[in-house]
XYZ file of C-alpha atoms in Angstrom:
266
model
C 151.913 -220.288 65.787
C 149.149 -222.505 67.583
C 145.818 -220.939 67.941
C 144.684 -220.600 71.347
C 142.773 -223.561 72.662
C 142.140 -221.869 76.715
C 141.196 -218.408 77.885
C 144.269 -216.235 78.693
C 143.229 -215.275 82.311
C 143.476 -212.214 84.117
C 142.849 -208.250 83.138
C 146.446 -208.076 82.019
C 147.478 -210.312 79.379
C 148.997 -213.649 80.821
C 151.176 -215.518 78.196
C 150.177 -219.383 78.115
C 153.259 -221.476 78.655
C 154.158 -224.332 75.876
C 156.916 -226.428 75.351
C 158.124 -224.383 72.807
C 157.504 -220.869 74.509
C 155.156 -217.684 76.063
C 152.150 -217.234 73.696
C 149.726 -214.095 73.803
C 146.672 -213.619 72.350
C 144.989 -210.286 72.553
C 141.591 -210.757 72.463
C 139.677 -208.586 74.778
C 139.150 -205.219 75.609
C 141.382 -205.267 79.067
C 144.720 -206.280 76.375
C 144.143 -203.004 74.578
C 144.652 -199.410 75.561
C 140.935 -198.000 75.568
C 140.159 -196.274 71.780
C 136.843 -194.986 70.952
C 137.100 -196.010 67.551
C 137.003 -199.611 68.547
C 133.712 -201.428 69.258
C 134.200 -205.718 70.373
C 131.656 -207.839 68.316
C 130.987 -211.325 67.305
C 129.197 -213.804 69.443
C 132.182 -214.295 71.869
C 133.032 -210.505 71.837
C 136.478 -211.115 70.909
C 136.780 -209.453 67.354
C 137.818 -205.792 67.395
C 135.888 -203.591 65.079
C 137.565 -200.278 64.087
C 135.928 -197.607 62.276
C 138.146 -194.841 60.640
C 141.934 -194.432 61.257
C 143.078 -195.446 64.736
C 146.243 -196.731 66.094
C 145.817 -199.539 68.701
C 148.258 -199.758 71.697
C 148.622 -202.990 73.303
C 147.866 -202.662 77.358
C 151.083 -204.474 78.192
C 154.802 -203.643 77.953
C 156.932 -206.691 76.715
C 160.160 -207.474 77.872
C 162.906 -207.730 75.183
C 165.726 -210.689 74.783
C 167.037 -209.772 71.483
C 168.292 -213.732 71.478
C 164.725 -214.845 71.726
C 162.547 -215.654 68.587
C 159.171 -213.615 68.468
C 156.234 -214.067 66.116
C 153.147 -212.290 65.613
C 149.766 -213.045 63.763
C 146.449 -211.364 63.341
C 143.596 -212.003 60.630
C 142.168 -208.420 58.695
C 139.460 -208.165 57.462
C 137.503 -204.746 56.073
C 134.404 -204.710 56.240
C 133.002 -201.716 53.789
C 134.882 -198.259 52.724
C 137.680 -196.825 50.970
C 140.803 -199.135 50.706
C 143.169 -198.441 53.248
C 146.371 -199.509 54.474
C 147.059 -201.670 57.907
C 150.187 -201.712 59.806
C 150.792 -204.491 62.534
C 154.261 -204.141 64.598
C 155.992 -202.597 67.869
C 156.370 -199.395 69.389
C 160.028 -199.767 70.897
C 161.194 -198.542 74.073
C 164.558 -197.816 75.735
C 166.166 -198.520 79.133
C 164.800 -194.951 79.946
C 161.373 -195.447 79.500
C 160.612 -193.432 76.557
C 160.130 -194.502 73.128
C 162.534 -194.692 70.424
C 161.631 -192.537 67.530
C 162.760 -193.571 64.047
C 165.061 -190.681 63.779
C 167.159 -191.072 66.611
C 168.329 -194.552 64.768
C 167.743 -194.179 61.686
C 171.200 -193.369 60.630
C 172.267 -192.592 57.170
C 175.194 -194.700 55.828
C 178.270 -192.858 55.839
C 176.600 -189.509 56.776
C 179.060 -188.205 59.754
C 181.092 -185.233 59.273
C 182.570 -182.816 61.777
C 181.427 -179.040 62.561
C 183.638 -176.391 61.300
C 182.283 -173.667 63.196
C 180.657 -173.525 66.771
C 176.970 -173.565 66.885
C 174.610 -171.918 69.219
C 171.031 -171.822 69.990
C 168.915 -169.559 68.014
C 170.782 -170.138 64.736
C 169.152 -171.589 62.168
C 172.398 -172.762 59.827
C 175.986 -174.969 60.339
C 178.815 -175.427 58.739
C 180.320 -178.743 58.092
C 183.310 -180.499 56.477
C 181.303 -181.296 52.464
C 179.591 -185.136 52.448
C 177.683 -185.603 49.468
C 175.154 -187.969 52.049
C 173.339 -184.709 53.619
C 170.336 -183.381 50.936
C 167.860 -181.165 51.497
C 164.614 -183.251 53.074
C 161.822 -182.212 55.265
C 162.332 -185.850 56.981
C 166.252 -185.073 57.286
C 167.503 -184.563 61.393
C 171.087 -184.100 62.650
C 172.423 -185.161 65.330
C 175.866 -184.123 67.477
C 178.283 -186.112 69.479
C 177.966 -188.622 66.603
C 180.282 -191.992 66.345
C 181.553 -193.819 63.335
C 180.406 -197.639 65.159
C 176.971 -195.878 65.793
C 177.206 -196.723 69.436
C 175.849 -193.435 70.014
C 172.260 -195.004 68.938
C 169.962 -194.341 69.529
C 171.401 -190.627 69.712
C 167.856 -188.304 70.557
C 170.865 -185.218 70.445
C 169.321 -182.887 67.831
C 170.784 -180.100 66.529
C 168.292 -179.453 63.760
C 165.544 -180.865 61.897
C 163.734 -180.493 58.106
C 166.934 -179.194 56.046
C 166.010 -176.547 53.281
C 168.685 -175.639 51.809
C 172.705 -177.217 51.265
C 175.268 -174.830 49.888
C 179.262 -176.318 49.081
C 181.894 -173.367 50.047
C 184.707 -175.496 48.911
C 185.852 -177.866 51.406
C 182.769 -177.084 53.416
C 179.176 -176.837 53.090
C 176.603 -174.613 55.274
C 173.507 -176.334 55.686
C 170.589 -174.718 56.751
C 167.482 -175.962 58.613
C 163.562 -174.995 59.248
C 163.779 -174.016 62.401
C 166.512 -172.288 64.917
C 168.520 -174.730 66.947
C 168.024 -175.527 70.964
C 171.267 -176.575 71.154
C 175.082 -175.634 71.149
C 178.009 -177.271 69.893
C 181.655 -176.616 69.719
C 183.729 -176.721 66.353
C 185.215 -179.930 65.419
C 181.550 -181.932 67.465
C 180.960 -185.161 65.603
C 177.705 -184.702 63.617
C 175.950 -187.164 61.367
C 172.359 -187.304 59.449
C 169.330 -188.951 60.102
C 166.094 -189.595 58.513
C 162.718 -190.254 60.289
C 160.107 -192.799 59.641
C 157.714 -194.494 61.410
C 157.519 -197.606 63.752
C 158.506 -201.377 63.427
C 156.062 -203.061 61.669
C 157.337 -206.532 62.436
C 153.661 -208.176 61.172
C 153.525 -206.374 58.246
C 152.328 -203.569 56.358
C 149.394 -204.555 53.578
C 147.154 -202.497 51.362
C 143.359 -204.035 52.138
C 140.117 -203.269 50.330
C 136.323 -204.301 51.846
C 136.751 -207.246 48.255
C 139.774 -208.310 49.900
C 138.390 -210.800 51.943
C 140.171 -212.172 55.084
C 143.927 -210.729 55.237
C 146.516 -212.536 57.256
C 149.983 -210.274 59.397
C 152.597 -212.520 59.579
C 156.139 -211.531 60.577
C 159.242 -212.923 62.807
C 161.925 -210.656 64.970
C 164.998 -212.011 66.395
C 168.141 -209.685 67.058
C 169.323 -206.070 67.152
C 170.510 -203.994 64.464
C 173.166 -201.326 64.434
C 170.681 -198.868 63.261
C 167.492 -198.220 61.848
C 164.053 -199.036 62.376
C 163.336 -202.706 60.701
C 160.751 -204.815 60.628
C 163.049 -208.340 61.783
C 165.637 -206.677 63.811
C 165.297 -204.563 66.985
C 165.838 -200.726 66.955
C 169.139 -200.166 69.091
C 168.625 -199.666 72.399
C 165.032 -201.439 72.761
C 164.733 -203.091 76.451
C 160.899 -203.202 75.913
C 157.917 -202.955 73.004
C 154.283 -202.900 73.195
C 152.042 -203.956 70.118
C 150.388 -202.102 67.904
C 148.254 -201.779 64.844
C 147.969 -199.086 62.369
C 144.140 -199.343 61.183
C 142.367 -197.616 57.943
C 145.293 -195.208 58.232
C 144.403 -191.973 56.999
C 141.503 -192.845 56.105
C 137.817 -191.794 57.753
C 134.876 -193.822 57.627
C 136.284 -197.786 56.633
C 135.420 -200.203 58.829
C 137.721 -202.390 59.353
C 137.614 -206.196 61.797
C 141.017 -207.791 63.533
C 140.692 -210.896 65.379
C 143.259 -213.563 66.335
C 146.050 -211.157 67.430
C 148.884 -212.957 68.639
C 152.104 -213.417 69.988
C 154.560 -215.918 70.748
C 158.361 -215.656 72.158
C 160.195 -218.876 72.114
């Protein structure tokens, strides 16, 4: 990816046309939603200095053509504190407007199965046809109205969420969650397991220490997967993304420099 040689004009970001593509570069405060944790230094103002764990949310919404090639850059650097980890990627969004969240794609292989009884709000438990894919996890959802291509995706119909406790009664098991259900559900409902996770970090995720020195985010996207929230593919569903960055995550006090943030779609 060329490094800009021009201003990119205007309060909202304005892609510079090439030959080869629409190129972004995010370098003032007007291409960012507004974070108190971020102060703009260096002699042009253009470097973003973070202090403590923030997430940064790009100002504009991109347009997605899965067919299209996009790559991203930015240069890390930490500038004193605890080592922390940086991720650099997309918050996805569907034809709705809302986000996609991890857990309505992330789909686990193989894990459909079919309700044996009816389900109602306020209980807390189902009972299912036995697959050996559903295990007790706090990070474990379920979702009805389920299909076996995963067209359903990304499928936001939970029936419950955090599963304690999975208990075979022969043919069947009764699983049983955290919390009481919102929904109901007929016997014989599709159902199928998810797991949740966090966003697609497309540039990279990277461990960075203030002895680390400069650290570059790299990454490429082209396509849609059938589920799941990857890093090269796009989440099902996604019609839109915005950028962000993950910065001294869960961890208070590091200070912590980006500059060169960029994007290109060709």
């Amino acid at each position: 990816m060329r490094k800009f040689g021009v201003a990119v004009l205007a309060a909202a970001i304005v892609g510079s046309v090439w030959a080869d593509g629409v190129e972004y570069k995010l370098d003032k405060p007007a291409d960012w939603v507004p974070n108190g944790k971020v102060k703009w230094v260096g002699e042009k103002k253009n470097i973003m200095e973070v202090t403590g764990s923030a997430m940064l949310v790009s100002a504009k919404k991109f347009n997605i053509d899965p067919k299209k090639l996009i790559e991203l850059e930015a240069d890390v650097k930490m500038i004193s504190g605890k080592p922390a980890t940086t991720y650099f990627g997309f918050r996805v969004i569907g034809k709705d407007g809302k986000y996609i969240n991890a857990s309505s794609v992330n789909a686990v292989p193989g894990g459909e199965t079919v309700l044996v009884k009816a389900v109602k709000p306020g209980d807390k438990s189902i009972t299912v046809k036995a697959n050996n894919k559903w295990k007790k996890s706090s990070i474990a959802y379920v979702v009805i109205n389920a299909k076996k291509d995963l067209s359903d995706l990304p499928n936001t119909s939970f029936i419950g969420h955090n599963i304690t406790d999975v208990k075979n009664e022969g043919a069947n098991m009764v699983v049983t969650f955290k919390r009481a259900f919102n929904l109901a559900a007929p016997a014989g409902t599709a159902v199928r397991m998810h797991h949740d996770g966090g966003y697609m970090y497309a540039g990279g995720i990277k461990y960075i220490g203030a002895d680390s020195g400069m650290v570059e985010f790299k990454g490429k996207v082209r396509g849609m997967v059938k589920s799941g929230m990857t890093g090269s593919g796009w989440a099902p569903g996604t019609v839109k993304a915005e950028l962000i960055m993950l910065v001294n995550w869960g961890v208070a006090g590091s200070v912590t420099q980006i500059k060169d943030v960029e994007m290109e779609i060709k």
